[in-house]
């Protein structure tokens, strides 16, 4: 094996500011945030009007949220030099357009990080904003704008799409409900193992009509080329796909199947908690204390988590939680089985067992069973078409809430590869 070679350590390239046209001149590291003081590399002293050399008249600071480095929200504190032309008195400042869009508050890298975190890692805008140390609206606007620009720049993005992913994202929780955006992804490169998924479009709203209209607006050739549509549990997408793409196979995404089962488990735990203790879970309550362990894949439990679960399950009143947990674990195990054939059989057995008489008290499992029964073909279709998933299925259940554990890793493989 070839010996690795090393370059001289360089903070500018390490912190990704060199490609922003900046150089770091100072740092301030606090426990929960970091500030990097920067200068603009290009002096930029020539008058825009007459070409004469300008005289420096001091600096102004532009603050930009940057990618979180070392887990800390990181701000670039960019000192920008101002000049006045000695001949015509025009005033200007150094050009920072490589670092960020005009008036933007996020560096160009931060915008890509945010877009990738949202679309691929399914982080919420709230979490992304926390990671960047920026306001919710700032991040929301930047992500929408970046998505739009990167899409418009690539008219060829619809060519050769055979596996289409459609997915709803909760864009924002408001007092009156939630706002949704429908994200449409090309999963063909994932299936073929040729690269990352590509973002095709983001459309406001979530309904059958949103997806149907979108499909309708594409070319006949595009629609005919689609072989598989990977989707979440939202029935509207399924109906739209059936009407617009009758030849395509619908596949329900493993991530969403596991999420449905996880939600059933959460609801069961909360109900039993309420019935046994008469109040919502608080710290110190045994069931509440297991809420993370319950949703962790059984083979990934720590010894401590394992013991805590066993202790909770020995209590008679918790038998319904244990029953629901067992089903949840069987579903996880089916997806984690390296053999797709065996995984399919395992999940088929789960769906079949939920179809038979489930005790009436297990109301969460009954309702889960109804959904699974209705979507059985779509759920099982995944095993015949591995790779047709919207997300990194290998990460399923490695941490609470599915794949939140992937949130910070691998962010260099940003969806849009062009910057
Ligand atoms: Zn001038």
JSON list of C-alpha atoms and ligand atoms in Angstrom, two decimals, residues 46-53 84-90 92, ligand 1:
[
{"chain": "A", "resi": 46, "resn": "UNK", "atom": "CA", "xyz": [-8.25, 49.44, -8.08]},
{"chain": "A", "resi": 47, "resn": "UNK", "atom": "CA", "xyz": [-11.05, 51.89, -8.71]},
{"chain": "A", "resi": 48, "resn": "UNK", "atom": "CA", "xyz": [-14.09, 50.39, -10.42]},
{"chain": "A", "resi": 49, "resn": "UNK", "atom": "CA", "xyz": [-14.63, 53.61, -12.43]},
{"chain": "A", "resi": 50, "resn": "UNK", "atom": "CA", "xyz": [-11.28, 55.03, -13.44]},
{"chain": "A", "resi": 51, "resn": "UNK", "atom": "CA", "xyz": [-8.81, 52.28, -12.55]},
{"chain": "A", "resi": 52, "resn": "UNK", "atom": "CA", "xyz": [-6.68, 54.46, -10.28]},
{"chain": "A", "resi": 53, "resn": "UNK", "atom": "CA", "xyz": [-5.40, 53.02, -7.02]},
{"chain": "A", "resi": 84, "resn": "UNK", "atom": "CA", "xyz": [-11.56, 55.72, -1.71]},
{"chain": "A", "resi": 85, "resn": "UNK", "atom": "CA", "xyz": [-10.29, 56.52, -5.20]},
{"chain": "A", "resi": 86, "resn": "UNK", "atom": "CA", "xyz": [-7.60, 59.18, -5.09]},
{"chain": "A", "resi": 87, "resn": "UNK", "atom": "CA", "xyz": [-8.73, 60.49, -8.51]},
{"chain": "A", "resi": 88, "resn": "UNK", "atom": "CA", "xyz": [-12.52, 60.32, -8.69]},
{"chain": "A", "resi": 89, "resn": "UNK", "atom": "CA", "xyz": [-13.39, 59.88, -4.99]},
{"chain": "A", "resi": 90, "resn": "UNK", "atom": "CA", "xyz": [-15.46, 56.77, -5.59]},
{"chain": "A", "resi": 92, "resn": "UNK", "atom": "CA", "xyz": [-15.82, 50.75, -2.59]},
{"chain": "B", "resi": 1, "resn": "LIG", "atom": "ZN1", "xyz": [-11.63, 56.42, -9.61]}
]
